[in-house]
Tab-separated table of C-alpha atoms and ligand atoms in Angstrom:
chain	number	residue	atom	x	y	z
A	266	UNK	CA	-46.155	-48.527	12.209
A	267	UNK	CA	-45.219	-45.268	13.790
A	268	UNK	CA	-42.569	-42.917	11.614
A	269	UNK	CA	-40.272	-40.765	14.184
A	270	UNK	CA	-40.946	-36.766	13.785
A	271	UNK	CA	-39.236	-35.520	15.895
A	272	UNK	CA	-36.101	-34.781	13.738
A	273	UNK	CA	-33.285	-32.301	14.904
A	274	UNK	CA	-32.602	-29.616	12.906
A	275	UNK	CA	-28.855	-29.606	11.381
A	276	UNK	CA	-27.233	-26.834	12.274
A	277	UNK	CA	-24.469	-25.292	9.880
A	278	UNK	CA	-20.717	-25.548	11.177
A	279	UNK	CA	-19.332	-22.290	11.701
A	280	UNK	CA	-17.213	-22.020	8.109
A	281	UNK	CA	-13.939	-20.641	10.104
A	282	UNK	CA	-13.876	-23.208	12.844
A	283	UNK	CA	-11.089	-23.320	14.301
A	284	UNK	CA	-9.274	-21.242	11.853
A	285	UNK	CA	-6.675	-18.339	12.580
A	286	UNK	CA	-7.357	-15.069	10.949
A	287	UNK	CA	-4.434	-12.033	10.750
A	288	UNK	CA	-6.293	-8.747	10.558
A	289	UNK	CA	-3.538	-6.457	9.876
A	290	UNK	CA	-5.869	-3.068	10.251
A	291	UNK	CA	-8.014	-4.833	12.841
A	292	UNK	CA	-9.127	-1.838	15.042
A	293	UNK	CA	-11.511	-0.048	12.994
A	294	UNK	CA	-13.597	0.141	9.604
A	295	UNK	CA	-13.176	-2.820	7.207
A	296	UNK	CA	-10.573	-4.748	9.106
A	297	UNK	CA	-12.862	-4.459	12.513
A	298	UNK	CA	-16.024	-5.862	10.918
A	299	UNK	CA	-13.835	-8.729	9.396
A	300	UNK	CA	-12.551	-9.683	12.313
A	301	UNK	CA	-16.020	-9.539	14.186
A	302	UNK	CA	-17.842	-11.139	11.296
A	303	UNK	CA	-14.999	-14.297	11.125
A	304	UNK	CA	-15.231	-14.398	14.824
A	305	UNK	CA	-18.491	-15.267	14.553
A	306	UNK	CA	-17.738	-18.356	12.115
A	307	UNK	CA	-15.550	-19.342	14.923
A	308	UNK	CA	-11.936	-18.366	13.953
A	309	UNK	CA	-9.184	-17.044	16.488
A	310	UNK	CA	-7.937	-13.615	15.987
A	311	UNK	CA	-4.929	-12.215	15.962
A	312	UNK	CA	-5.004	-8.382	15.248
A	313	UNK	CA	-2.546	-5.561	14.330
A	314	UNK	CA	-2.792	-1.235	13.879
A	315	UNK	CA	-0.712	0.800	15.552
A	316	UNK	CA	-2.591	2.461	18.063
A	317	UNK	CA	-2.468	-0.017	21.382
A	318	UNK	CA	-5.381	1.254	23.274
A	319	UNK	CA	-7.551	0.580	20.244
A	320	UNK	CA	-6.223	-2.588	19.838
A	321	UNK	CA	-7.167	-3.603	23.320
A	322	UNK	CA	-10.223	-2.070	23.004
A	323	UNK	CA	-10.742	-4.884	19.914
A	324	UNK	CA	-9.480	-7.581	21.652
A	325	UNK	CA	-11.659	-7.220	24.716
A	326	UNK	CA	-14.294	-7.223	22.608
A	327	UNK	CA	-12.911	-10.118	20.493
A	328	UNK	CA	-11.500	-11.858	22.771
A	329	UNK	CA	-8.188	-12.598	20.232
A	330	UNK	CA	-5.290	-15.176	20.305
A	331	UNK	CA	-2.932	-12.235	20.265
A	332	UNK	CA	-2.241	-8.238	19.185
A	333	UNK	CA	0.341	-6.553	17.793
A	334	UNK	CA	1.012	-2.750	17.426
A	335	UNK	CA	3.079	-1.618	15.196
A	336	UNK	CA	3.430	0.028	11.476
A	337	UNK	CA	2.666	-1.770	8.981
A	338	UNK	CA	4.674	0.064	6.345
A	339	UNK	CA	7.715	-0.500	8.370
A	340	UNK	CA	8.813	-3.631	6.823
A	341	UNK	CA	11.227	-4.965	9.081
A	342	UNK	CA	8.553	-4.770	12.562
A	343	UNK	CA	6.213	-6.896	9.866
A	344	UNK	CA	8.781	-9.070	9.310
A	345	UNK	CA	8.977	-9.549	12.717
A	346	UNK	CA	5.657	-10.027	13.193
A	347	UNK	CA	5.124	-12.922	10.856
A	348	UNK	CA	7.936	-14.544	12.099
A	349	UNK	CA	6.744	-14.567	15.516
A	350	UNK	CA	3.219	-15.998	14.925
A	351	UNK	CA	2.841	-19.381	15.800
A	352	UNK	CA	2.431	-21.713	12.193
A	353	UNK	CA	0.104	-22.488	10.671
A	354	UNK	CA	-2.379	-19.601	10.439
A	355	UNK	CA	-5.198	-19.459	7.795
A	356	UNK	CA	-5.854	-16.245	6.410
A	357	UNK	CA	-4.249	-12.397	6.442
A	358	UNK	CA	-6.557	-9.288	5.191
A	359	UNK	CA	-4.611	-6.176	4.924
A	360	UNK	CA	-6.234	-3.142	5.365
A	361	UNK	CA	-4.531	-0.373	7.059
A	362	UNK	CA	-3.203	3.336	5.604
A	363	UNK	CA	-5.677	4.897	3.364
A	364	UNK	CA	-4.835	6.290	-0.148
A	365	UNK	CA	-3.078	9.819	-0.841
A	366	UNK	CA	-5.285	11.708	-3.090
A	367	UNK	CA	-3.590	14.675	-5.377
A	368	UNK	CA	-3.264	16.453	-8.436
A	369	UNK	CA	-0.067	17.061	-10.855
A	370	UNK	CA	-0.336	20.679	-9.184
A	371	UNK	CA	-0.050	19.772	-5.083
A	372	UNK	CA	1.898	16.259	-5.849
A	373	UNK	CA	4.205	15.842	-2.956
A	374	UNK	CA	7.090	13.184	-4.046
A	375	UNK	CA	7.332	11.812	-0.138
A	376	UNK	CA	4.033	11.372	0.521
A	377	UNK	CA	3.664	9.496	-2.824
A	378	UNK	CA	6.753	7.324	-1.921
A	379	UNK	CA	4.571	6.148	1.700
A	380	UNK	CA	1.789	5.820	-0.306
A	381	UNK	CA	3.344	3.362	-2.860
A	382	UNK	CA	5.272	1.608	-0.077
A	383	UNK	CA	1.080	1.265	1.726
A	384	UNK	CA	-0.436	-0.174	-1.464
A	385	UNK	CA	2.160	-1.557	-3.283
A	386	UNK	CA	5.130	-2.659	-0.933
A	387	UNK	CA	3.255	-3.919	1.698
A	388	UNK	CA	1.080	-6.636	-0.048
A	389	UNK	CA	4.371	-7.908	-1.781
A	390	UNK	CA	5.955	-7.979	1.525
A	391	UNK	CA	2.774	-9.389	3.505
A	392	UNK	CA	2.889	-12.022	0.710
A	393	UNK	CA	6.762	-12.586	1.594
A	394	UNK	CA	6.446	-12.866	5.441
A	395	UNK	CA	3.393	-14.537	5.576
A	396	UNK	CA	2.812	-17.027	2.715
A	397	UNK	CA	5.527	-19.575	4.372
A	398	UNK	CA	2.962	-19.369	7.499
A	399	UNK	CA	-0.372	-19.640	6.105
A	400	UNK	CA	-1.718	-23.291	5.694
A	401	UNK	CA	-2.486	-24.441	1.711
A	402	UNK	CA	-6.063	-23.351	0.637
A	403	UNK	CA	-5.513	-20.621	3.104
A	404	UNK	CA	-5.554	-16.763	1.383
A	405	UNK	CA	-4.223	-13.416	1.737
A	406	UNK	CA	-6.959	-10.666	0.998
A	407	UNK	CA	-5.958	-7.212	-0.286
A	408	UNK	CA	-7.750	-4.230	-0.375
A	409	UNK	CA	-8.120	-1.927	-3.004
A	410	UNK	CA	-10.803	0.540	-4.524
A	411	UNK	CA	-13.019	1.636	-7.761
A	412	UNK	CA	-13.135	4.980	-6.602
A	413	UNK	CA	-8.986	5.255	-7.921
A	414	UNK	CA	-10.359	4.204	-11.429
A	415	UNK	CA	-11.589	7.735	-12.337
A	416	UNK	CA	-8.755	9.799	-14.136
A	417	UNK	CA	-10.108	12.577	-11.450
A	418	UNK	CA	-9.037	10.809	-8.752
A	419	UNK	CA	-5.628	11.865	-9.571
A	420	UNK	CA	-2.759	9.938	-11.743
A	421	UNK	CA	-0.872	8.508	-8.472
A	422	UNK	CA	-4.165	6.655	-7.062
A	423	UNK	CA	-5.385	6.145	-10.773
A	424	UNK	CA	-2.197	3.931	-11.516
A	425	UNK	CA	-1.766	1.957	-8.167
A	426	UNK	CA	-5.613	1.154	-8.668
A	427	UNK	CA	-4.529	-0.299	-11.981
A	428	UNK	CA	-1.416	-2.027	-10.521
A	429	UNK	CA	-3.082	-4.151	-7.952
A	430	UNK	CA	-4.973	-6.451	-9.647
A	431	UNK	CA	-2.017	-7.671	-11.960
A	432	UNK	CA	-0.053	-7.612	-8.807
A	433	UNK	CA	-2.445	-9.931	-6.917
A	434	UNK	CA	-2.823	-12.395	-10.155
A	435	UNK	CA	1.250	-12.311	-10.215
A	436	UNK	CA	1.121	-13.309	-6.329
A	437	UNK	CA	-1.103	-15.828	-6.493
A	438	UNK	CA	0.586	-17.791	-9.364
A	439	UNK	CA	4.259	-17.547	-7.012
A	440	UNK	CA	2.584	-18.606	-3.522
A	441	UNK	CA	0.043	-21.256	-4.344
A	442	UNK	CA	-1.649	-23.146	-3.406
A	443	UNK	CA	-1.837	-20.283	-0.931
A	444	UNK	CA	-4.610	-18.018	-2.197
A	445	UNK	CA	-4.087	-14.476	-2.766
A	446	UNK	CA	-7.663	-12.146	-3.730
A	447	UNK	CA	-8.269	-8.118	-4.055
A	448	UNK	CA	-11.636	-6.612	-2.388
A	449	UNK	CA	-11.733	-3.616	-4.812
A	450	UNK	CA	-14.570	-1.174	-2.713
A	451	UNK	CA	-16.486	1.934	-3.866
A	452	UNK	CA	-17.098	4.231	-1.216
A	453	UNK	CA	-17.384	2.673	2.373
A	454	UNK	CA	-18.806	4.189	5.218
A	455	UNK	CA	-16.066	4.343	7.829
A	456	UNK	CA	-13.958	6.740	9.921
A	457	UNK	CA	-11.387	6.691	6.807
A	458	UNK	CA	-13.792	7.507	4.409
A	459	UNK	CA	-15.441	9.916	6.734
A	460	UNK	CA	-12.098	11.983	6.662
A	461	UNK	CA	-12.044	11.967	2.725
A	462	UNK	CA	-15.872	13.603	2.496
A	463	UNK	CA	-13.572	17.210	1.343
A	464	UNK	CA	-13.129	15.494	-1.531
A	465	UNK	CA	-15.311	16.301	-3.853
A	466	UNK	CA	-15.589	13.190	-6.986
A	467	UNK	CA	-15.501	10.799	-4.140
A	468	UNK	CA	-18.724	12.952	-2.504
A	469	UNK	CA	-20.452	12.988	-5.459
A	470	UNK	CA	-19.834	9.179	-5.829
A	471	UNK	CA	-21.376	8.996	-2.123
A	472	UNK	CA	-24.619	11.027	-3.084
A	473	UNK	CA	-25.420	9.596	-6.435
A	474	UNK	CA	-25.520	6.227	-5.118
A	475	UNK	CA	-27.371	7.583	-1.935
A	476	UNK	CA	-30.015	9.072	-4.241
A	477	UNK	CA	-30.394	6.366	-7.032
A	478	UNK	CA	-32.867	3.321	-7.201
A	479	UNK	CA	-29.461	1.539	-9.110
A	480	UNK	CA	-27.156	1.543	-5.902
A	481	UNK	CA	-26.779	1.921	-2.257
A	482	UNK	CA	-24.067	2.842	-0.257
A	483	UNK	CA	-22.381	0.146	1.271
A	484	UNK	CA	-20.757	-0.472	4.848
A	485	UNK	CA	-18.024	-2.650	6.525
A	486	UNK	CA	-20.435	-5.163	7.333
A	487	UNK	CA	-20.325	-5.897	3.651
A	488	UNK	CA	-17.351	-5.902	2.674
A	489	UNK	CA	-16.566	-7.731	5.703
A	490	UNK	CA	-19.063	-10.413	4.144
A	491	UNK	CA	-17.555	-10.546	1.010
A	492	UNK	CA	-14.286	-11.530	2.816
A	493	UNK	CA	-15.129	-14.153	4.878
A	494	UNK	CA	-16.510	-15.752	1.743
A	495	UNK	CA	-13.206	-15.707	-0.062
A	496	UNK	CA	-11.619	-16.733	2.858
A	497	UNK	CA	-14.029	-19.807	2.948
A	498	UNK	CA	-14.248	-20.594	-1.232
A	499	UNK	CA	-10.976	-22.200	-1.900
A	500	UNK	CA	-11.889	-22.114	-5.909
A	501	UNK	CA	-11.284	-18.107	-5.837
A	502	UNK	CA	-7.815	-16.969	-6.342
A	503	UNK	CA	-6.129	-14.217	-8.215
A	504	UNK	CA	-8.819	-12.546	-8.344
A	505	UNK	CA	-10.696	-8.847	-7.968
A	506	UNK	CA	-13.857	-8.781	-6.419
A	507	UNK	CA	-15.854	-5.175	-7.130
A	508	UNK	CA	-18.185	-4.319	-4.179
A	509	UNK	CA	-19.581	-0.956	-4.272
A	510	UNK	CA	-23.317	-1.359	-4.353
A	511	UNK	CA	-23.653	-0.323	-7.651
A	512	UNK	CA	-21.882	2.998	-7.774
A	513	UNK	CA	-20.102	2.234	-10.951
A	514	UNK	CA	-23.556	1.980	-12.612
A	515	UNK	CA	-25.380	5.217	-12.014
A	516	UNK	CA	-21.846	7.433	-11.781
A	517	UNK	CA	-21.550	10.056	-14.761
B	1003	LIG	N1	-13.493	3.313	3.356
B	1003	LIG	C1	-13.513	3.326	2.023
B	1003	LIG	O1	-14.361	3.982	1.378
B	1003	LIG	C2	-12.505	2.496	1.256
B	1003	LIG	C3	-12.732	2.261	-0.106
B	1003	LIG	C4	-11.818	1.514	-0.820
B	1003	LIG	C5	-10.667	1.043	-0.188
B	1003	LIG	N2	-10.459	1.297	1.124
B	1003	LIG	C6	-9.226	0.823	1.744
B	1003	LIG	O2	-9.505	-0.072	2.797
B	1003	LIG	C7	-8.521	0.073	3.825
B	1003	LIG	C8	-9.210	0.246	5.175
B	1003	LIG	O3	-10.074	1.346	5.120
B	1003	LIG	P1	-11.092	1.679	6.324
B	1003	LIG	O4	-12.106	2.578	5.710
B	1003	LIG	O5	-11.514	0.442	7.022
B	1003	LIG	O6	-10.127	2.580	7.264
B	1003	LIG	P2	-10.153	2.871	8.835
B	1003	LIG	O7	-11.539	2.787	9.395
B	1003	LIG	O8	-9.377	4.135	9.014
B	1003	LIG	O9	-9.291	1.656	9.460
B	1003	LIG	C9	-7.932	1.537	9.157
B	1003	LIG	C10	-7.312	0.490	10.083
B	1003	LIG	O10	-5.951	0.289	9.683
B	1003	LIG	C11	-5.055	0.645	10.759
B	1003	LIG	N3	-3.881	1.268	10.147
B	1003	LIG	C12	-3.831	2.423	9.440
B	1003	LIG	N4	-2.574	2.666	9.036
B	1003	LIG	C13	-1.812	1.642	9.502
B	1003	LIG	C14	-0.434	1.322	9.421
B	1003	LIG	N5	0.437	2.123	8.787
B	1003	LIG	N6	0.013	0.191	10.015
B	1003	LIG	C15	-0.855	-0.629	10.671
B	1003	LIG	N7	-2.166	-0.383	10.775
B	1003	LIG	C16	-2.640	0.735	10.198
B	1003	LIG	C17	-5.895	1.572	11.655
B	1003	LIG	O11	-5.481	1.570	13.016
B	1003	LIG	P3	-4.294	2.545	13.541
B	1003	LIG	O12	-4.660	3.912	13.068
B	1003	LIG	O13	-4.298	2.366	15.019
B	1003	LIG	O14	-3.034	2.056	12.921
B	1003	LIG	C18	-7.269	0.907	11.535
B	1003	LIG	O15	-7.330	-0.253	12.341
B	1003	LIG	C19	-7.622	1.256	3.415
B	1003	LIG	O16	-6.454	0.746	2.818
B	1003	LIG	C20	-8.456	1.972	2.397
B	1003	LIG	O17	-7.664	2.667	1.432
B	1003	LIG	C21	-11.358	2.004	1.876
């Protein structure tokens, strides 16, 4: 008797077949290599920044169901925006506006006010708008940092830091069985972060992680890794996942 060998290999399915991913912050950094890296588990894209000829840029590249430029911070254009996606889609990150950094003694009361309505506003509304839209099991991924944590980093930063995991544990209870998770980042190499390198904890974050056996300095591609997988894990909700390669270990 003669046992077959010839066996074909089985191959993986792509874990976002067919799935519809919102990258609001889709053009560059974070939101870019999410996009790219859940393109290549197979879901459709549909991407939003403000800048159009970045945004095409992305979608030739991408090839996306749709794109959408506008500000995210205005809430009434995101309102729109959600309502005009087709239903259902499967998952939302929010990236988008970077943080204001400042002390008590160059505190600016309006840039603070777009800076609360960036962090704090616009995941509340994002979980408004979209929740309704986004099939059950489905999540909405927020992004927020470790590098806020330190006192240094200034009280503003050091309190919305502090305010966005409670707020994503408070989401997730009111829109399940949509999921709702927090990518909490150390220092990312990226245009945004490349803009912050004047200041000086977050540089010394950058270079005792560059120099130590404990940690590395991470990139989108990871972060854009850890998404995917929360997008994929339907057990994880309300929760904040730390990725900084370790910087919270070797930092004073
Ligand atoms: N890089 C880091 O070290 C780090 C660490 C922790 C947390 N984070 C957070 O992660 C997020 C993304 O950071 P990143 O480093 O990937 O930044 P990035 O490379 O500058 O990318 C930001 C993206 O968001 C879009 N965007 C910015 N403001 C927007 C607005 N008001 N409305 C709509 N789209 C907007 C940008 O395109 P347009 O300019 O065309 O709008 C771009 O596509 C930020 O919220 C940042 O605070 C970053």
């Amino acid at each position: 008797m003669s046992i077959a060998t010839s066996t074909s290999p089985i191959q993986p399915q792509p874990g976002l077949l067919g799935q519809t991913v919102v990258v609001i912050g889709g053009t560059s950094g974070i939101g870019l290599e999410t996009a790219r890296r859940a393109r290549a588990e197979g879901a459709k894209l549909i991407l939003a920044a403000r800048n159009p000829e970045r945004l095409e840029q992305a979608s030739r590249e991408l090839g996306t169901l749709s794109t959408s430029a506008f500000d995210a911070t205005n809430f009434d254009r995101l309102k729109s925006f959600f309502d005009g996606l087709p239903a259902p889609i499967d998952h939302v990150l929010v990236t988008g506006p970077g943080p204001y950094y400042s002390t008590l003694a160059d505190f600016d009361v309006e840039k603070a006010r777009r800076d609360v309505d960036a962090h704090l506003f616009l995941p509340m509304e994002v979980a408004r708008f979209a929740a309704k839209k986004v099939r059950p099991g489905g999540t909405l991924l927020f992004m927020g940092g470790t590098g806020g944590r330190r006192p240094a980093a200034g009280a503003l930063i050091n309190a919305l830091t502090a305010a966005m995991p409670a707020l994503t544990r408070a989401l997730a209870l009111e829109v399940a069985p949509v999921r709702v998770n927090l990518m909490a980042a150390g220092f990312v190499d990226t245009p945004l972060s490349g803009s912050c390198s004047a200041i000086s904890w977050m540089r010394d974050a950058r270079n005792s992680a560059r120099h130590s056996r404990s940690a590395r300095v991470i990139g989108p591609a990871d972060i854009a890794a850890l998404a995917v997988h929360l997008m994929i894990n339907t057990a994880l909700t309300g929760g904040t996942y730390d990725i900084d390669g370790g910087e919270q270990l070797v930092e004073g």
